[in-house]
């Protein structure tokens, strides 16, 4: 079964610094999608960034970027110039690639604290 | 605002009772997904519907059932509730833009079973 592992239950960073959140996954598939979701105290799930496995180029969205290492099955999220509003739970997710069924498998999450 | 709505926001009930959670997907989205977020199990996929038909099933308990109606809204029915069913239940939807890879989440329904 596909699994997603986030080995850092909690992380903290100083405001304006850079932080990297780790994620590894297990799959025998060659085509899939990976995502990072943010869950602030409001509990809303917000998509931060996504990566298609067939793309070699790492995805980037403003201050958020990923380091996708397909062979190592690693998908880390880098947040640059951390802001207070970045404080949240971050979930790594894998899209189960059965045709017509797009369920997400989530890691256990990393709680990110931003220190002013 | 994701465009996905869920009602109610909060629900408090007793063990043994039955509740119904409602979800309205984004305009045009044909797929609806239900997820459960609990402290001990994390975020888990329950079930997916596509245009009224069940498409995929996760570790959904037999006491739970769902359906998607012709207007594409979906309901998740939870019966014979137990203390362990207390959780945040999310609905997500996808597909209106032709891209089924991104799921848009609703604000969730917080269920407390006493």
PDB file of C-alpha atoms in Angstrom:
ATOM      1  CA  UNK A   1       0.000   0.000   0.000  1.00  0.00           C
ATOM      2  CA  UNK A   2       1.129   3.506  -0.732  1.00  0.00           C
ATOM      3  CA  UNK A   3       2.372   5.366   2.330  1.00  0.00           C
ATOM      4  CA  UNK A   4       3.545   8.897   3.008  1.00  0.00           C
ATOM      5  CA  UNK A   5       5.915   9.668   5.869  1.00  0.00           C
ATOM      6  CA  UNK A   6       6.699  13.015   7.434  1.00  0.00           C
ATOM      7  CA  UNK A   7       9.449  12.422   9.957  1.00  0.00           C
ATOM      8  CA  UNK A   8       9.341  15.868  11.569  1.00  0.00           C
ATOM      9  CA  UNK A   9       6.287  16.260  13.832  1.00  0.00           C
ATOM     10  CA  UNK A  10       7.321  19.845  14.645  1.00  0.00           C
ATOM     11  CA  UNK A  11       9.621  22.453  13.164  1.00  0.00           C
ATOM     12  CA  UNK A  12      10.338  26.045  14.061  1.00  0.00           C
ATOM     13  CA  UNK A  13      12.068  28.856  12.211  1.00  0.00           C
ATOM     14  CA  UNK A  14      12.845  32.515  12.725  1.00  0.00           C
ATOM     15  CA  UNK A  15      10.834  34.970  10.722  1.00  0.00           C
ATOM     16  CA  UNK A  16      12.517  35.765   7.361  1.00  0.00           C
ATOM     17  CA  UNK A  17      14.620  32.597   7.508  1.00  0.00           C
ATOM     18  CA  UNK A  18      14.329  29.493   5.316  1.00  0.00           C
ATOM     19  CA  UNK A  19      12.942  26.160   6.459  1.00  0.00           C
ATOM     20  CA  UNK A  20      12.674  22.775   4.773  1.00  0.00           C
ATOM     21  CA  UNK A  21      10.007  20.204   5.589  1.00  0.00           C
ATOM     22  CA  UNK A  22      10.690  16.581   4.712  1.00  0.00           C
ATOM     23  CA  UNK A  23       8.449  13.980   3.120  1.00  0.00           C
ATOM     24  CA  UNK A  24       9.095  10.497   1.802  1.00  0.00           C
ATOM     25  CA  UNK A  25       6.649   8.170   0.126  1.00  0.00           C
ATOM     26  CA  UNK A  26       6.440   4.591  -0.969  1.00  0.00           C
ATOM     27  CA  UNK A  27       4.972   3.551  -4.301  1.00  0.00           C
ATOM     28  CA  UNK A  28       5.617   1.148  -7.143  1.00  0.00           C
ATOM     29  CA  UNK A  29       3.912   3.449  -9.631  1.00  0.00           C
ATOM     30  CA  UNK A  30       5.866   5.580 -12.094  1.00  0.00           C
ATOM     31  CA  UNK A  31       3.187   8.200 -12.711  1.00  0.00           C
ATOM     32  CA  UNK A  32       1.655  10.066  -9.790  1.00  0.00           C
ATOM     33  CA  UNK A  33       1.205  13.487  -8.244  1.00  0.00           C
ATOM     34  CA  UNK A  34       2.544  14.900  -5.009  1.00  0.00           C
ATOM     35  CA  UNK A  35       1.156  17.803  -3.039  1.00  0.00           C
ATOM     36  CA  UNK A  36       1.832  19.973  -0.023  1.00  0.00           C
ATOM     37  CA  UNK A  37      -1.217  21.245   1.837  1.00  0.00           C
ATOM     38  CA  UNK A  38      -1.253  23.873   4.557  1.00  0.00           C
ATOM     39  CA  UNK A  39      -3.721  23.739   7.441  1.00  0.00           C
ATOM     40  CA  UNK A  40      -3.737  26.950   9.516  1.00  0.00           C
ATOM     41  CA  UNK A  41      -5.552  27.213  12.864  1.00  0.00           C
ATOM     42  CA  UNK A  42      -8.792  27.816  10.929  1.00  0.00           C
ATOM     43  CA  UNK A  43      -8.482  24.127   9.880  1.00  0.00           C
ATOM     44  CA  UNK A  44      -9.041  24.957   6.209  1.00  0.00           C
ATOM     45  CA  UNK A  45      -6.953  22.754   3.891  1.00  0.00           C
ATOM     46  CA  UNK A  46      -5.082  24.967   1.419  1.00  0.00           C
ATOM     47  CA  UNK A  47      -3.059  23.645  -1.500  1.00  0.00           C
ATOM     48  CA  UNK A  48       0.450  25.103  -1.408  1.00  0.00           C
ATOM     49  CA  UNK A  49       2.180  23.384  -4.308  1.00  0.00           C
ATOM     50  CA  UNK A  50       1.974  20.317  -6.489  1.00  0.00           C
ATOM     51  CA  UNK A  51       4.452  18.232  -8.474  1.00  0.00           C
ATOM     52  CA  UNK A  52       3.828  15.847 -11.343  1.00  0.00           C
ATOM     53  CA  UNK A  53       6.123  12.815 -11.158  1.00  0.00           C
ATOM     54  CA  UNK A  54       6.820  12.889 -14.902  1.00  0.00           C
ATOM     55  CA  UNK A  55       8.245  16.413 -14.655  1.00  0.00           C
ATOM     56  CA  UNK A  56      11.930  16.656 -13.825  1.00  0.00           C
ATOM     57  CA  UNK A  57      11.746  20.340 -12.990  1.00  0.00           C
ATOM     58  CA  UNK A  58      10.952  21.130  -9.376  1.00  0.00           C
ATOM     59  CA  UNK A  59       7.735  23.092  -8.822  1.00  0.00           C
ATOM     60  CA  UNK A  60       7.897  26.638  -7.463  1.00  0.00           C
ATOM     61  CA  UNK A  61       5.160  28.941  -6.188  1.00  0.00           C
ATOM     62  CA  UNK A  62       6.504  32.290  -4.994  1.00  0.00           C
ATOM     63  CA  UNK A  63       8.333  31.625  -1.694  1.00  0.00           C
ATOM     64  CA  UNK A  64       7.495  27.907  -1.797  1.00  0.00           C
ATOM     65  CA  UNK A  65       9.526  25.365  -3.736  1.00  0.00           C
ATOM     66  CA  UNK A  66      10.016  21.631  -3.673  1.00  0.00           C
ATOM     67  CA  UNK A  67      12.955  19.306  -4.011  1.00  0.00           C
ATOM     68  CA  UNK A  68      11.578  16.252  -5.788  1.00  0.00           C
ATOM     69  CA  UNK A  69      13.909  13.264  -5.851  1.00  0.00           C
ATOM     70  CA  UNK A  70      12.000  10.531  -7.677  1.00  0.00           C
ATOM     71  CA  UNK A  71      14.556   7.756  -7.279  1.00  0.00           C
ATOM     72  CA  UNK A  72      14.819   8.436  -3.562  1.00  0.00           C
ATOM     73  CA  UNK A  73      11.028   8.900  -3.282  1.00  0.00           C
ATOM     74  CA  UNK A  74      11.588  12.156  -1.476  1.00  0.00           C
ATOM     75  CA  UNK A  75       9.530  15.349  -1.741  1.00  0.00           C
ATOM     76  CA  UNK A  76      10.626  18.175   0.542  1.00  0.00           C
ATOM     77  CA  UNK A  77       9.094  21.639   0.813  1.00  0.00           C
ATOM     78  CA  UNK A  78      11.265  24.722   1.162  1.00  0.00           C
ATOM     79  CA  UNK A  79       9.759  27.925   2.491  1.00  0.00           C
ATOM     80  CA  UNK A  80      11.916  30.985   1.928  1.00  0.00           C
ATOM     81  CA  UNK A  81      11.618  34.303   3.780  1.00  0.00           C
ATOM     82  CA  UNK A  82       9.278  32.734   6.353  1.00  0.00           C
ATOM     83  CA  UNK A  83       6.364  34.894   7.435  1.00  0.00           C
ATOM     84  CA  UNK A  84       4.186  34.743  10.523  1.00  0.00           C
ATOM     85  CA  UNK A  85       1.269  33.714   8.323  1.00  0.00           C
ATOM     86  CA  UNK A  86       3.152  30.566   7.317  1.00  0.00           C
ATOM     87  CA  UNK A  87       2.591  29.087  10.779  1.00  0.00           C
ATOM     88  CA  UNK A  88       0.403  26.018  10.256  1.00  0.00           C
ATOM     89  CA  UNK A  89       0.303  22.248   9.949  1.00  0.00           C
ATOM     90  CA  UNK A  90       1.771  21.125   6.655  1.00  0.00           C
ATOM     91  CA  UNK A  91       0.701  17.872   5.063  1.00  0.00           C
ATOM     92  CA  UNK A  92       2.443  16.040   2.267  1.00  0.00           C
ATOM     93  CA  UNK A  93       0.065  14.044   0.061  1.00  0.00           C
ATOM     94  CA  UNK A  94       0.312  11.502  -2.729  1.00  0.00           C
ATOM     95  CA  UNK A  95      -2.338  11.073  -5.363  1.00  0.00           C
ATOM     96  CA  UNK A  96      -3.295   7.476  -5.836  1.00  0.00           C
ATOM     97  CA  UNK A  97      -3.206   7.083  -9.609  1.00  0.00           C
ATOM     98  CA  UNK A  98      -6.040   4.658 -10.278  1.00  0.00           C
ATOM     99  CA  UNK A  99      -7.850   5.892 -13.379  1.00  0.00           C
ATOM    100  CA  UNK A 100     -10.979   7.704 -12.384  1.00  0.00           C
ATOM    101  CA  UNK A 101     -10.145   7.593  -8.706  1.00  0.00           C
ATOM    102  CA  UNK A 102      -8.021  10.351  -7.328  1.00  0.00           C
ATOM    103  CA  UNK A 103      -7.881   9.779  -3.621  1.00  0.00           C
ATOM    104  CA  UNK A 104      -5.147  11.487  -1.651  1.00  0.00           C
ATOM    105  CA  UNK A 105      -2.913   9.670   0.839  1.00  0.00           C
ATOM    106  CA  UNK A 106      -1.623  12.057   3.494  1.00  0.00           C
ATOM    107  CA  UNK A 107       1.376  12.048   5.777  1.00  0.00           C
ATOM    108  CA  UNK A 108       0.937  12.684   9.493  1.00  0.00           C
ATOM    109  CA  UNK A 109       1.823  16.357   9.178  1.00  0.00           C
ATOM    110  CA  UNK A 110       4.500  18.757  10.413  1.00  0.00           C
ATOM    111  CA  UNK A 111       3.564  21.618  12.711  1.00  0.00           C
ATOM    112  CA  UNK A 112       5.529  24.714  11.675  1.00  0.00           C
ATOM    113  CA  UNK A 113       6.058  27.535  14.163  1.00  0.00           C
ATOM    114  CA  UNK A 114       7.393  30.911  13.059  1.00  0.00           C
ATOM    115  CA  UNK A 115       9.306  32.827  15.733  1.00  0.00           C
ATOM    116  CA  UNK A 116       9.183  36.629  15.416  1.00  0.00           C
TER     117      UNK A 116
ATOM    118  CA  UNK B   1     -12.748  30.528  -0.190  1.00  0.00           C
ATOM    119  CA  UNK B   2     -12.467  27.227  -2.076  1.00  0.00           C
ATOM    120  CA  UNK B   3     -16.058  27.300  -3.340  1.00  0.00           C
ATOM    121  CA  UNK B   4     -16.866  24.055  -1.503  1.00  0.00           C
ATOM    122  CA  UNK B   5     -19.454  24.415   1.240  1.00  0.00           C
ATOM    123  CA  UNK B   6     -20.154  22.073   4.123  1.00  0.00           C
ATOM    124  CA  UNK B   7     -22.942  22.100   6.664  1.00  0.00           C
ATOM    125  CA  UNK B   8     -23.165  22.108   9.567  1.00  0.00           C
ATOM    126  CA  UNK B   9     -19.900  23.590  10.810  1.00  0.00           C
ATOM    127  CA  UNK B  10     -20.215  21.923  14.178  1.00  0.00           C
ATOM    128  CA  UNK B  11     -22.259  18.966  15.360  1.00  0.00           C
ATOM    129  CA  UNK B  12     -22.523  17.628  18.888  1.00  0.00           C
ATOM    130  CA  UNK B  13     -24.391  14.408  19.459  1.00  0.00           C
ATOM    131  CA  UNK B  14     -24.527  11.350  21.682  1.00  0.00           C
ATOM    132  CA  UNK B  15     -23.276   7.823  21.206  1.00  0.00           C
ATOM    133  CA  UNK B  16     -25.649   5.620  19.254  1.00  0.00           C
ATOM    134  CA  UNK B  17     -27.126   8.492  17.276  1.00  0.00           C
ATOM    135  CA  UNK B  18     -27.159   9.100  13.521  1.00  0.00           C
ATOM    136  CA  UNK B  19     -26.060  12.284  11.752  1.00  0.00           C
ATOM    137  CA  UNK B  20     -25.890  13.552   8.182  1.00  0.00           C
ATOM    138  CA  UNK B  21     -23.152  15.815   6.892  1.00  0.00           C
ATOM    139  CA  UNK B  22     -23.773  17.774   3.736  1.00  0.00           C
ATOM    140  CA  UNK B  23     -21.385  18.988   1.047  1.00  0.00           C
ATOM    141  CA  UNK B  24     -21.903  21.204  -1.986  1.00  0.00           C
ATOM    142  CA  UNK B  25     -19.007  20.995  -4.446  1.00  0.00           C
ATOM    143  CA  UNK B  26     -17.589  23.833  -6.507  1.00  0.00           C
ATOM    144  CA  UNK B  27     -19.710  24.776  -9.458  1.00  0.00           C
ATOM    145  CA  UNK B  28     -19.179  22.238 -12.221  1.00  0.00           C
ATOM    146  CA  UNK B  29     -17.108  19.772 -10.185  1.00  0.00           C
ATOM    147  CA  UNK B  30     -18.317  16.217 -10.773  1.00  0.00           C
ATOM    148  CA  UNK B  31     -16.106  14.466  -8.199  1.00  0.00           C
ATOM    149  CA  UNK B  32     -16.679  14.644  -4.472  1.00  0.00           C
ATOM    150  CA  UNK B  33     -14.393  13.127  -1.863  1.00  0.00           C
ATOM    151  CA  UNK B  34     -14.872  12.636   1.866  1.00  0.00           C
ATOM    152  CA  UNK B  35     -11.982  12.610   4.326  1.00  0.00           C
ATOM    153  CA  UNK B  36     -11.841  12.121   8.087  1.00  0.00           C
ATOM    154  CA  UNK B  37      -9.266  13.928  10.226  1.00  0.00           C
ATOM    155  CA  UNK B  38      -8.845  12.543  13.713  1.00  0.00           C
ATOM    156  CA  UNK B  39      -6.083  12.952  16.254  1.00  0.00           C
ATOM    157  CA  UNK B  40      -4.968   9.331  16.188  1.00  0.00           C
ATOM    158  CA  UNK B  41      -5.566   8.441  12.519  1.00  0.00           C
ATOM    159  CA  UNK B  42      -4.620  11.681  10.813  1.00  0.00           C
ATOM    160  CA  UNK B  43      -6.280  12.529   7.488  1.00  0.00           C
ATOM    161  CA  UNK B  44      -7.881   9.495   5.883  1.00  0.00           C
ATOM    162  CA  UNK B  45      -9.793   9.075   2.662  1.00  0.00           C
ATOM    163  CA  UNK B  46     -13.271   7.670   3.130  1.00  0.00           C
ATOM    164  CA  UNK B  47     -15.034   7.612  -0.226  1.00  0.00           C
ATOM    165  CA  UNK B  48     -15.266   9.257  -3.650  1.00  0.00           C
ATOM    166  CA  UNK B  49     -18.264   9.862  -5.875  1.00  0.00           C
ATOM    167  CA  UNK B  50     -18.188  10.874  -9.512  1.00  0.00           C
ATOM    168  CA  UNK B  51     -21.344  12.194 -11.128  1.00  0.00           C
ATOM    169  CA  UNK B  52     -23.574  10.267  -8.783  1.00  0.00           C
ATOM    170  CA  UNK B  53     -21.697   6.988  -8.764  1.00  0.00           C
ATOM    171  CA  UNK B  54     -19.309   5.588  -6.194  1.00  0.00           C
ATOM    172  CA  UNK B  55     -15.796   5.615  -7.685  1.00  0.00           C
ATOM    173  CA  UNK B  56     -13.404   4.691  -4.884  1.00  0.00           C
ATOM    174  CA  UNK B  57     -13.630   3.531  -1.308  1.00  0.00           C
ATOM    175  CA  UNK B  58     -11.164   3.880   1.537  1.00  0.00           C
ATOM    176  CA  UNK B  59     -11.325   2.534   5.059  1.00  0.00           C
ATOM    177  CA  UNK B  60     -14.914   3.620   5.507  1.00  0.00           C
ATOM    178  CA  UNK B  61     -16.772   1.866   8.304  1.00  0.00           C
ATOM    179  CA  UNK B  62     -19.922  -0.086   7.507  1.00  0.00           C
ATOM    180  CA  UNK B  63     -21.784   2.284   9.843  1.00  0.00           C
ATOM    181  CA  UNK B  64     -20.930   5.108   7.432  1.00  0.00           C
ATOM    182  CA  UNK B  65     -22.499   5.621   4.028  1.00  0.00           C
ATOM    183  CA  UNK B  66     -22.554   8.354   1.435  1.00  0.00           C
ATOM    184  CA  UNK B  67     -24.343   9.353  -1.720  1.00  0.00           C
ATOM    185  CA  UNK B  68     -24.173  12.007  -4.402  1.00  0.00           C
ATOM    186  CA  UNK B  69     -27.388  13.467  -5.707  1.00  0.00           C
ATOM    187  CA  UNK B  70     -28.329  14.583  -9.257  1.00  0.00           C
ATOM    188  CA  UNK B  71     -27.511  18.199  -8.347  1.00  0.00           C
ATOM    189  CA  UNK B  72     -24.035  16.876  -7.371  1.00  0.00           C
ATOM    190  CA  UNK B  73     -24.253  17.691  -3.683  1.00  0.00           C
ATOM    191  CA  UNK B  74     -23.216  14.854  -1.418  1.00  0.00           C
ATOM    192  CA  UNK B  75     -24.190  13.601   2.005  1.00  0.00           C
ATOM    193  CA  UNK B  76     -22.209  11.491   4.436  1.00  0.00           C
ATOM    194  CA  UNK B  77     -24.338   9.509   6.862  1.00  0.00           C
ATOM    195  CA  UNK B  78     -22.821   8.317  10.109  1.00  0.00           C
ATOM    196  CA  UNK B  79     -24.870   5.944  12.269  1.00  0.00           C
ATOM    197  CA  UNK B  80     -24.536   4.140  15.609  1.00  0.00           C
ATOM    198  CA  UNK B  81     -22.015   6.795  16.524  1.00  0.00           C
ATOM    199  CA  UNK B  82     -19.145   5.969  18.874  1.00  0.00           C
ATOM    200  CA  UNK B  83     -16.822   8.225  20.819  1.00  0.00           C
ATOM    201  CA  UNK B  84     -14.058   7.422  18.343  1.00  0.00           C
ATOM    202  CA  UNK B  85     -16.049   8.908  15.479  1.00  0.00           C
ATOM    203  CA  UNK B  86     -15.365  12.378  16.861  1.00  0.00           C
ATOM    204  CA  UNK B  87     -13.330  14.071  14.150  1.00  0.00           C
ATOM    205  CA  UNK B  88     -13.208  16.773  11.525  1.00  0.00           C
ATOM    206  CA  UNK B  89     -14.884  15.599   8.319  1.00  0.00           C
ATOM    207  CA  UNK B  90     -13.790  17.241   5.095  1.00  0.00           C
ATOM    208  CA  UNK B  91     -15.424  17.227   1.740  1.00  0.00           C
ATOM    209  CA  UNK B  92     -13.361  18.027  -1.343  1.00  0.00           C
ATOM    210  CA  UNK B  93     -14.252  18.361  -4.990  1.00  0.00           C
ATOM    211  CA  UNK B  94     -12.489  18.446  -8.326  1.00  0.00           C
ATOM    212  CA  UNK B  95     -12.907  18.372 -12.080  1.00  0.00           C
ATOM    213  CA  UNK B  96     -14.719  21.466 -13.309  1.00  0.00           C
ATOM    214  CA  UNK B  97     -11.679  22.801 -15.106  1.00  0.00           C
ATOM    215  CA  UNK B  98     -10.858  19.400 -16.576  1.00  0.00           C
ATOM    216  CA  UNK B  99      -8.085  19.034 -14.029  1.00  0.00           C
ATOM    217  CA  UNK B 100      -8.863  16.239 -11.609  1.00  0.00           C
ATOM    218  CA  UNK B 101      -5.471  16.428  -9.999  1.00  0.00           C
ATOM    219  CA  UNK B 102      -6.270  19.283  -7.651  1.00  0.00           C
ATOM    220  CA  UNK B 103      -8.842  18.807  -4.933  1.00  0.00           C
ATOM    221  CA  UNK B 104     -10.498  21.816  -3.333  1.00  0.00           C
ATOM    222  CA  UNK B 105     -11.423  21.317   0.291  1.00  0.00           C
ATOM    223  CA  UNK B 106     -14.409  22.636   2.178  1.00  0.00           C
ATOM    224  CA  UNK B 107     -14.093  24.133   5.674  1.00  0.00           C
ATOM    225  CA  UNK B 108     -15.011  20.834   7.336  1.00  0.00           C
ATOM    226  CA  UNK B 109     -17.656  19.695   9.803  1.00  0.00           C
ATOM    227  CA  UNK B 110     -16.469  19.214  13.381  1.00  0.00           C
ATOM    228  CA  UNK B 111     -18.311  16.221  14.869  1.00  0.00           C
ATOM    229  CA  UNK B 112     -18.217  15.663  18.610  1.00  0.00           C
ATOM    230  CA  UNK B 113     -19.729  12.479  19.994  1.00  0.00           C
ATOM    231  CA  UNK B 114     -20.381  12.570  23.740  1.00  0.00           C
TER     232      UNK B 114
END
